[in-house]
mmCIF file of C-alpha atoms in Angstrom:
data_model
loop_
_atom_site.group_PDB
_atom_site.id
_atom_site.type_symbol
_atom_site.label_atom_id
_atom_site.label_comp_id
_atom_site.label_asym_id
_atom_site.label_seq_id
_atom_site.Cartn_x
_atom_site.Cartn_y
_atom_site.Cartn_z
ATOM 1 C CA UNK F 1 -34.984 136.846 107.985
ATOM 2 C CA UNK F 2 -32.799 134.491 109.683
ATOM 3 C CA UNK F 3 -31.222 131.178 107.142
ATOM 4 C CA UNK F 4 -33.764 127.749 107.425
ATOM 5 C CA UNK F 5 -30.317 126.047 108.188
ATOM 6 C CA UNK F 6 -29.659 126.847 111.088
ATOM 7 C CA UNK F 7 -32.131 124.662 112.115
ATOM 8 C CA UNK F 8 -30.454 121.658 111.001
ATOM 9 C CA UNK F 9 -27.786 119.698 113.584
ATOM 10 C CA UNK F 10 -28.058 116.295 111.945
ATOM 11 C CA UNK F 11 -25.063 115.234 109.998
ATOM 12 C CA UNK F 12 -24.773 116.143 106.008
ATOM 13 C CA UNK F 13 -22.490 113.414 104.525
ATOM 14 C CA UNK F 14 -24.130 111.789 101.583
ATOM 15 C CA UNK F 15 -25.160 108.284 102.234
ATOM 16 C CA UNK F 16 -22.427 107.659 105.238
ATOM 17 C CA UNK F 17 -21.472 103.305 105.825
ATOM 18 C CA UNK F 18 -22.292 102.744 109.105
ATOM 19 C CA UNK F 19 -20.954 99.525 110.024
ATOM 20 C CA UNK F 20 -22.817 98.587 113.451
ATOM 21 C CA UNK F 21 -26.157 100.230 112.619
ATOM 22 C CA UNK F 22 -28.797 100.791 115.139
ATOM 23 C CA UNK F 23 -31.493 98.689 115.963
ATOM 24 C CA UNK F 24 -34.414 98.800 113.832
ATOM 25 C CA UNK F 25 -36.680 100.969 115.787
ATOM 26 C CA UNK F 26 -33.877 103.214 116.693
ATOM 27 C CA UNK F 27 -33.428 103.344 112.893
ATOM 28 C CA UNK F 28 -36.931 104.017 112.866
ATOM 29 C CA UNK F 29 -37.267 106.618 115.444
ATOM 30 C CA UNK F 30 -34.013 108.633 113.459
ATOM 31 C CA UNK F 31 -35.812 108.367 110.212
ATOM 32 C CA UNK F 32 -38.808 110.142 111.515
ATOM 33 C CA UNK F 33 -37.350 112.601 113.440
ATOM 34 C CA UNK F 34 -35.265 113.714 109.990
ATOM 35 C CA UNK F 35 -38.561 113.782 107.769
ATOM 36 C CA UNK F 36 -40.254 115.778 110.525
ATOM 37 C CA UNK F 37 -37.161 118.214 110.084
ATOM 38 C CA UNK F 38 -36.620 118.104 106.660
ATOM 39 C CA UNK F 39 -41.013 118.853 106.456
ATOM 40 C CA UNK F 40 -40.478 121.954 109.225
ATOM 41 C CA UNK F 41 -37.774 122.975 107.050
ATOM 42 C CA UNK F 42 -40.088 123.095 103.299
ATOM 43 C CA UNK F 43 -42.807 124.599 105.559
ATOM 44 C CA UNK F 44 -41.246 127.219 106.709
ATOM 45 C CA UNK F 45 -39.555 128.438 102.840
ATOM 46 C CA UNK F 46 -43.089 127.664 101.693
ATOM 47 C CA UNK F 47 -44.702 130.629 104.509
ATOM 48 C CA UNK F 48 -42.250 133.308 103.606
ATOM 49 C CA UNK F 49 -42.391 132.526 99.761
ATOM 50 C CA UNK F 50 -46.135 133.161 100.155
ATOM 51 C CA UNK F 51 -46.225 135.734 103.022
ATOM 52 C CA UNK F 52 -43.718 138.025 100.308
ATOM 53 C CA UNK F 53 -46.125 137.083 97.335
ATOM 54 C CA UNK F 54 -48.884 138.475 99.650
ATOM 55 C CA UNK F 55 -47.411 141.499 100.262
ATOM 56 C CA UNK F 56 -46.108 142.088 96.867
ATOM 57 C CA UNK F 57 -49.458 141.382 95.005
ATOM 58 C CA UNK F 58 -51.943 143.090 97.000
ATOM 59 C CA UNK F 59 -55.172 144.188 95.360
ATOM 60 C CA UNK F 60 -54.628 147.614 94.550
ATOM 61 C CA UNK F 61 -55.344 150.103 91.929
ATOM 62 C CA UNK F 62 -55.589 149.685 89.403
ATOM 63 C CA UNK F 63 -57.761 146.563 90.810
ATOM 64 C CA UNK F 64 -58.828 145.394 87.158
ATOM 65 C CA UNK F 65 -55.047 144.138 87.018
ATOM 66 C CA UNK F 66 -54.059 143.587 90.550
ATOM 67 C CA UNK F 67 -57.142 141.546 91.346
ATOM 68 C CA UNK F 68 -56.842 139.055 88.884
ATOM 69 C CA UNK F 69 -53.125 138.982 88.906
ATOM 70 C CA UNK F 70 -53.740 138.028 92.850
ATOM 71 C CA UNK F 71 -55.758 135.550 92.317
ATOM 72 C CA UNK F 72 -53.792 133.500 89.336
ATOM 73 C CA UNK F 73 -51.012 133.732 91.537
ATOM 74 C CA UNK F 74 -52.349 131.353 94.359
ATOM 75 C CA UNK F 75 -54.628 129.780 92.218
ATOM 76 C CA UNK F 76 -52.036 127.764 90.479
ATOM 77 C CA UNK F 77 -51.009 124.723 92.225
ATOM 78 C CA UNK F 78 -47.374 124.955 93.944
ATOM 79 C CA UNK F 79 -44.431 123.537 92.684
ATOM 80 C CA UNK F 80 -41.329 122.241 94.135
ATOM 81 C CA UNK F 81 -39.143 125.225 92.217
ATOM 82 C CA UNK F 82 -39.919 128.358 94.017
ATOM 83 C CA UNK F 83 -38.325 126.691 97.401
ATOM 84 C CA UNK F 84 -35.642 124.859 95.782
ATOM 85 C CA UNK F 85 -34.464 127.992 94.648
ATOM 86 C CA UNK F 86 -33.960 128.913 98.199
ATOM 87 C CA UNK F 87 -32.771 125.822 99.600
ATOM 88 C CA UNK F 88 -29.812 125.913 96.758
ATOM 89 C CA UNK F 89 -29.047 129.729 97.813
ATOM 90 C CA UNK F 90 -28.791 128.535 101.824
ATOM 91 C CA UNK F 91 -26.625 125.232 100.725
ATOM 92 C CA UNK F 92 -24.491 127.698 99.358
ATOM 93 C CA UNK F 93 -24.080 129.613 102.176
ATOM 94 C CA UNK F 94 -26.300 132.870 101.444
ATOM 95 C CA UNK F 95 -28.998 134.463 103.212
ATOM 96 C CA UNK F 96 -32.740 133.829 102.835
ATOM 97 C CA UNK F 97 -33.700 137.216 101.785
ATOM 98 C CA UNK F 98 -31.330 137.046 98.950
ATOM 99 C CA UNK F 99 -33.178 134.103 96.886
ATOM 100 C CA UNK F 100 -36.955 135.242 97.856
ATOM 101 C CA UNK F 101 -37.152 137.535 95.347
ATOM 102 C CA UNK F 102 -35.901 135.294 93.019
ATOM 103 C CA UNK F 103 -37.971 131.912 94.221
ATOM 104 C CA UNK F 104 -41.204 134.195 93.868
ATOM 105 C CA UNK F 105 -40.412 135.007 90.518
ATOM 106 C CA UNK F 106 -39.998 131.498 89.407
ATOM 107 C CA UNK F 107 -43.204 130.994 91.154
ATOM 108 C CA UNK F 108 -44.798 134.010 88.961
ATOM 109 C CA UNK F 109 -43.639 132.378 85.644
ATOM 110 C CA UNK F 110 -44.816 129.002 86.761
ATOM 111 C CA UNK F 111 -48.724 130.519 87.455
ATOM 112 C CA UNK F 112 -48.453 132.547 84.326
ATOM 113 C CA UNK F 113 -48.015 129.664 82.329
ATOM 114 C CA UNK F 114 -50.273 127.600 84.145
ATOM 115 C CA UNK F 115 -53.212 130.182 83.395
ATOM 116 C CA UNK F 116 -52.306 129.994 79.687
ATOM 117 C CA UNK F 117 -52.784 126.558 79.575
ATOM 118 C CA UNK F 118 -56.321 126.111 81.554
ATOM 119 C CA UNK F 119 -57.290 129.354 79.890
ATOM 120 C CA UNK F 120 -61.560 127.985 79.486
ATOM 121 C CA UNK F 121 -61.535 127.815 75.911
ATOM 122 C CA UNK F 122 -62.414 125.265 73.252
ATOM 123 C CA UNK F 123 -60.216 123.107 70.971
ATOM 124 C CA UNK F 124 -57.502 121.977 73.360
ATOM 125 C CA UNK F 125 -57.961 118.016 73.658
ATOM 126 C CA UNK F 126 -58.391 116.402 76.733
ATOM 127 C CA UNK F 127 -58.881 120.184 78.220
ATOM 128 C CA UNK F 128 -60.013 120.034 81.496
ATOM 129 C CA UNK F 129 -59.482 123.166 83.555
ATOM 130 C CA UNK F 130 -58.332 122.650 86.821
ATOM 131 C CA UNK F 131 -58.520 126.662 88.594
ATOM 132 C CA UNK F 132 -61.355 128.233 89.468
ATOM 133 C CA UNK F 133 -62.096 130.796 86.610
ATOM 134 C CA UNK F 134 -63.228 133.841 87.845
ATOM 135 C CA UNK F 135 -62.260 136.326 85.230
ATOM 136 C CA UNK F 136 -63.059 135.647 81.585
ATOM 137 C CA UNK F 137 -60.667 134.340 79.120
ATOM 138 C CA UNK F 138 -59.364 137.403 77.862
ATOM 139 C CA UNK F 139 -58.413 138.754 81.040
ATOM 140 C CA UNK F 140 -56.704 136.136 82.484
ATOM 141 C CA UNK F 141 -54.617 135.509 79.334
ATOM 142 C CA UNK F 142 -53.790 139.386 79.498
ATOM 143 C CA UNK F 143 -53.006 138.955 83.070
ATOM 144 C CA UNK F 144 -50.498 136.369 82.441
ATOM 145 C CA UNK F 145 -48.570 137.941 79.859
ATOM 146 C CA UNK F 146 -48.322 140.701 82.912
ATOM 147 C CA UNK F 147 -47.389 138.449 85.431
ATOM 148 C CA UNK F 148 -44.126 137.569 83.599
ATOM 149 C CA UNK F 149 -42.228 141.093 83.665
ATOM 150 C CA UNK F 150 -44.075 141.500 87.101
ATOM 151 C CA UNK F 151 -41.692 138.834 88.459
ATOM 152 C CA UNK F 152 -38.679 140.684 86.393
ATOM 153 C CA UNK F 153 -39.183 143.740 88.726
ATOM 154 C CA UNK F 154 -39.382 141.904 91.899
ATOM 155 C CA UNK F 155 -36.335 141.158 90.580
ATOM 156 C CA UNK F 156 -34.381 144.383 89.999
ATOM 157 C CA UNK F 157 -36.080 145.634 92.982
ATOM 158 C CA UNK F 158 -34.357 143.160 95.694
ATOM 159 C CA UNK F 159 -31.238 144.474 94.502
ATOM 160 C CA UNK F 160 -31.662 147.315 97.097
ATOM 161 C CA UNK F 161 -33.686 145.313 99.540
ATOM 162 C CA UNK F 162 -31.345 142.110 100.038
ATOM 163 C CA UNK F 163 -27.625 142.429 101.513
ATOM 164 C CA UNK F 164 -25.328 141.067 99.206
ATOM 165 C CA UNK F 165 -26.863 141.106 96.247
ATOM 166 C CA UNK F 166 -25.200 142.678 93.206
ATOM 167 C CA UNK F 167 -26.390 143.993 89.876
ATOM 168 C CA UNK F 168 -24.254 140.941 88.113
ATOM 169 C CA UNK F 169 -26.201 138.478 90.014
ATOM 170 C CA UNK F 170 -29.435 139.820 89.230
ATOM 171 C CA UNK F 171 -28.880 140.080 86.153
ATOM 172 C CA UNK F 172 -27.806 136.434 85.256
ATOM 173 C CA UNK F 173 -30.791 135.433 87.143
ATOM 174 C CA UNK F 174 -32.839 137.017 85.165
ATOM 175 C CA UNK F 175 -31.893 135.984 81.913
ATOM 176 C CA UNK F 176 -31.704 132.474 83.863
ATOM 177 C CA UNK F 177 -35.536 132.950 83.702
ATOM 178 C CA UNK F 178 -36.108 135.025 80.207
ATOM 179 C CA UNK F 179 -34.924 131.585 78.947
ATOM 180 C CA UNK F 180 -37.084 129.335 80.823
ATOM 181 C CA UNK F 181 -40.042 131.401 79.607
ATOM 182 C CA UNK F 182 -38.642 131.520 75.716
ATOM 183 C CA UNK F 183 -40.034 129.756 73.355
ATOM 184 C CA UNK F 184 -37.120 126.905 73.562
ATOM 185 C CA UNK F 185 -38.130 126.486 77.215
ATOM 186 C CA UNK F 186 -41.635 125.843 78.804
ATOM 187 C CA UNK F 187 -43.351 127.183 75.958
ATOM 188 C CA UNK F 188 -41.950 124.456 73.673
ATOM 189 C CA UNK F 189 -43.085 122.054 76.807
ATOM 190 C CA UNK F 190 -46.551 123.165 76.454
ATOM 191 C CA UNK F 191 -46.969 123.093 72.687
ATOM 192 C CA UNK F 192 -45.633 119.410 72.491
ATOM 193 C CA UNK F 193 -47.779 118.098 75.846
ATOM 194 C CA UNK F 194 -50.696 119.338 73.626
ATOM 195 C CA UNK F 195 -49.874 117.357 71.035
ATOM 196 C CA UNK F 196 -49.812 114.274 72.979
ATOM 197 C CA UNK F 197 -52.656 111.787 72.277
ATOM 198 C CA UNK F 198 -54.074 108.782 73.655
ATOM 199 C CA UNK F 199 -52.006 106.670 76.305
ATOM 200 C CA UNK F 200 -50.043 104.883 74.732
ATOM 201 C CA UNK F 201 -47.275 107.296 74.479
ATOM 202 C CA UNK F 202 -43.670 107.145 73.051
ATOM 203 C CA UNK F 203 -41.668 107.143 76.537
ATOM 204 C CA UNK F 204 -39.340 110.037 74.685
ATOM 205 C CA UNK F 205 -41.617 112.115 74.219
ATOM 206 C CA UNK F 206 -42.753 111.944 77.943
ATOM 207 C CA UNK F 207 -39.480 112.867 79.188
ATOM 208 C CA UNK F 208 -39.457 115.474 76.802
ATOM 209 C CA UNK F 209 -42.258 117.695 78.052
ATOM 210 C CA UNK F 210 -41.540 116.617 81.628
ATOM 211 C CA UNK F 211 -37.833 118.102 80.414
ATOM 212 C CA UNK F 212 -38.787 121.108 79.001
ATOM 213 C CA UNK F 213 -41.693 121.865 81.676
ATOM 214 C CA UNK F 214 -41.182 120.497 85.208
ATOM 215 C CA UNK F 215 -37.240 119.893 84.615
ATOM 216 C CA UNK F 216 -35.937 122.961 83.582
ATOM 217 C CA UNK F 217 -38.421 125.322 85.730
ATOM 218 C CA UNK F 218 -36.587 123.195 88.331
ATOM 219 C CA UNK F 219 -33.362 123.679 86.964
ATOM 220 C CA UNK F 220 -33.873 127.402 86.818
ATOM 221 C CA UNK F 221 -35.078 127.518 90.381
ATOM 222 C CA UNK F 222 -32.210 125.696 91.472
ATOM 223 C CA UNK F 223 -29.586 127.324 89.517
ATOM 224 C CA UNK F 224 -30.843 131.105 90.335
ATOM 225 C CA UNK F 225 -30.509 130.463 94.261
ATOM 226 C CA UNK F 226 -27.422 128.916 93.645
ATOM 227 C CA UNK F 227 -26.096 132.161 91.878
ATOM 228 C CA UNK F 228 -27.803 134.252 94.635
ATOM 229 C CA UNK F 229 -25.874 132.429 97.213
ATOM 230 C CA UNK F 230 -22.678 132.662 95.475
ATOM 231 C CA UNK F 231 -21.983 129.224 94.406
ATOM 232 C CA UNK F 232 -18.949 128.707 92.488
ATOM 233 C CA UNK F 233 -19.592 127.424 88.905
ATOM 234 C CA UNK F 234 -19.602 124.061 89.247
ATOM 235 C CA UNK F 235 -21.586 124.004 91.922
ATOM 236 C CA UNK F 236 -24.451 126.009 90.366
ATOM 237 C CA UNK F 237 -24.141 123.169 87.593
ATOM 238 C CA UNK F 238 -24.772 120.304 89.778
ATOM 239 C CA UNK F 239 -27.446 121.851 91.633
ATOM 240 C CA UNK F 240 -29.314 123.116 87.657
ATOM 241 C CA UNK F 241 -28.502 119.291 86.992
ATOM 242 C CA UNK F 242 -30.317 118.413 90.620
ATOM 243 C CA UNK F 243 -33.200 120.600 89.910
ATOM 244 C CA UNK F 244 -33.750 119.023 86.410
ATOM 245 C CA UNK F 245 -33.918 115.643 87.841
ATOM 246 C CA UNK F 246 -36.452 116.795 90.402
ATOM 247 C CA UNK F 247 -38.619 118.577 88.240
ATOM 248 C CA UNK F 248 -38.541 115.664 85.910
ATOM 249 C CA UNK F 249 -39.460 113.134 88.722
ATOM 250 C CA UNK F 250 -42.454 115.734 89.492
ATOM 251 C CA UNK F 251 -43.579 115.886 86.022
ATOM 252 C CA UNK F 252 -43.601 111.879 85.533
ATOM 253 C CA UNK F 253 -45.513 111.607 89.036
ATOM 254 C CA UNK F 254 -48.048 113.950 88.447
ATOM 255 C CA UNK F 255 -48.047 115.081 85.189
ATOM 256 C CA UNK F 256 -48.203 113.619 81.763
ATOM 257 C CA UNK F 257 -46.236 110.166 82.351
ATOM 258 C CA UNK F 258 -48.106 109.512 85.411
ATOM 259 C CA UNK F 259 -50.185 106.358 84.144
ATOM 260 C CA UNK F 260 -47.865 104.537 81.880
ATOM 261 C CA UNK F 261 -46.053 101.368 82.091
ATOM 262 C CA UNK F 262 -42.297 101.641 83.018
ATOM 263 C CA UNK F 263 -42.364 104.671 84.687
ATOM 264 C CA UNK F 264 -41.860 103.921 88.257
ATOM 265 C CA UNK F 265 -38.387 102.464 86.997
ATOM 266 C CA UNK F 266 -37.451 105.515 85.391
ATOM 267 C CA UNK F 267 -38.139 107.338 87.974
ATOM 268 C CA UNK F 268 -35.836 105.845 90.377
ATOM 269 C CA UNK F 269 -33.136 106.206 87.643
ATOM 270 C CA UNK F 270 -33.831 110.013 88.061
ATOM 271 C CA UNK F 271 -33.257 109.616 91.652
ATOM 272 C CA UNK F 272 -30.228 107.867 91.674
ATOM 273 C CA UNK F 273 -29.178 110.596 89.193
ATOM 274 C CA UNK F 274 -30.400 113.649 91.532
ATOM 275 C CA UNK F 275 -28.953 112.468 94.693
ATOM 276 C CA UNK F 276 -25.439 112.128 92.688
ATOM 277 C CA UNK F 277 -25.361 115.746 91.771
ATOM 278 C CA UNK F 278 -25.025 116.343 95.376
ATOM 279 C CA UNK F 279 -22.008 113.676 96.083
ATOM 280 C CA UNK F 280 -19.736 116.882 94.815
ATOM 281 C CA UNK F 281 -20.583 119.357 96.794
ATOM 282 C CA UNK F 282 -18.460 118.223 99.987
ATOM 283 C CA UNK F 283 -19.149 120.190 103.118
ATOM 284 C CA UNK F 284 -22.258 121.133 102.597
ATOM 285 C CA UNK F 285 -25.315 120.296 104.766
ATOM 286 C CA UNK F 286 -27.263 118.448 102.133
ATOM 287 C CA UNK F 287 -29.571 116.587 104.238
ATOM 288 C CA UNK F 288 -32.560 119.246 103.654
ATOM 289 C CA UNK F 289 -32.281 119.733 99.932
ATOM 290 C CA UNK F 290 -31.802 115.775 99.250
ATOM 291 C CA UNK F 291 -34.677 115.118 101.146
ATOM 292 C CA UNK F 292 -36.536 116.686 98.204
ATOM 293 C CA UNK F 293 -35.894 113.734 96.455
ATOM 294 C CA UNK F 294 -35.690 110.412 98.796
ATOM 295 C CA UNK F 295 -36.224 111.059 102.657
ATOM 296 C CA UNK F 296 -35.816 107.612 103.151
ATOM 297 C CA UNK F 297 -32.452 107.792 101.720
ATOM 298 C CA UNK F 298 -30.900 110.757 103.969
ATOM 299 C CA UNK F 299 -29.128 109.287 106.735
ATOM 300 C CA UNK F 300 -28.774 110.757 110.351
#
């Protein structure tokens, strides 16, 4: 599967001066053939993230696992992670089919936990499920808890069906995403988000559970294609830092901090914050993965 950045021709320096700029429309004009890239770009991670889920996940025998299984997988809404993770693995100069394993797995552990928490029970305030239930309760928390080490072995199967990838690789990837999952990671996120009542809500506690659920599934997703793609240390911590900000600025949009006062502001704190991760990594064609953020703020 041939590397989404090849694709790209456009120039990658972060935020260049220009000191006779364009006229306005021709600014325009630039700025909407770059989103239209940068969109072609998402799309096309987002197609072979879900054509390989497809093909892994068929319903098979035994069908009273893979059925359900298949349909909590695309059931859950879709996150930013799962193609992050492959964006971070191409910035780094690696090959698609070395971070697909890896961005479905994130993917996995993101609709696992998502069934867990619109399981169609009682005694969860505010509980509103938001999937269509086809299975009963039982069997879609079951399912879950199998969806989890399902990912693993995607996992430690790609190691003989993507070049370049090593046993040490996999293996820090996947206890990359044993710790998401732990109980200090998006577990924690979930127990404290269902503690939250009311709306007017401590602002530290927001960015807590936007931390400790959107953030660091980012973060993982990020780091893990970094890894994949052979990033060099610090690299794979600016791009874990990058990811957190992301996933943060996700969870504050759409998620628990979405109506409250003062969040727009701290959101474009986050952004500011995101987009500097990337200032290090000279070289690099960052123009796809910063458009994650702020399109408007990727110059051509």
């Amino acid at each position: 599967m041939a590397t989404g950045l090849s694709q790209f021709k456009a120039k990658s320096s972060f935020l260049t001066h220009i000191r006779s700029p364009p006229p306005v429309k021709a600014c325009h004009r630039a700025a909407v053939v770059a989103m239209d890239k940068n969109q072609s770009y998402w799309a096309t991670i987002e197609a072979d993230i879900e054509a390989y889920l497809k093909k892994a996940i068929t319903i098979r025998p035994p069908v009273t696992v893979f059925e359900p299984m298949h349909h909590l997988t695309f059931a859950a809404p879709r996150t930013k992670a799962p193609a992050l993770c492959i964006a971070a693995c191409e910035l780094m100069g690696g090959d698609r089919d070395q971070a697909i394993a890896a961005a479905s797995a994130v993917h996995l552990m993101h609709a696992a936990y998502y069934a867990h928490e619109h399981l169609p029970i009682t005694g969860r305030p505010s509980h509103k499920p938001k999937i269509q239930h086809k299975f009963e309760p039982s069997i879609e928390l079951l399912t879950g808890d199998g969806m989890v080490p399902f990912g693993l072995e995607l996992l430690s199967r790609s190691m003989d069906l993507a070049k370049n990838n090593n046993p040490d690789k996999i293996l820090r990837v996947i206890i990359e995403i044993t710790r998401l999952t732990g109980s200090e990671g998006m577990v924690d996120g979930l127990y404290r988000e269902l503690q939250l009542n009311g709306s007017n809500i401590d602002m530290g506690i927001i960015e807590y559970v936007c931390k400790k659920k959107e953030g660091e599934l980012h973060a993982c997703g990020a780091a893990c294609g970094a890894i994949l793609g052979g990033g060099a240390e610090d690299e794979i911590e600016n791009l874990r830092k990058y990811g957190l900000y992301v996933g943060m600025i996700q969870g504050m949009q759409n998620g628990v901090g979405k109506n409250n006062k003062g969040m727009e502001e701290k959101i474009e704190k986050l952004k500011i914050l995101a987009l500097k991760e990337l200032q290090s990594l000279k070289g690099k064609m960052i123009e796809p993965i910063s458009s994650m953020v702020e399109p408007s703020l990727v110059v051509v």
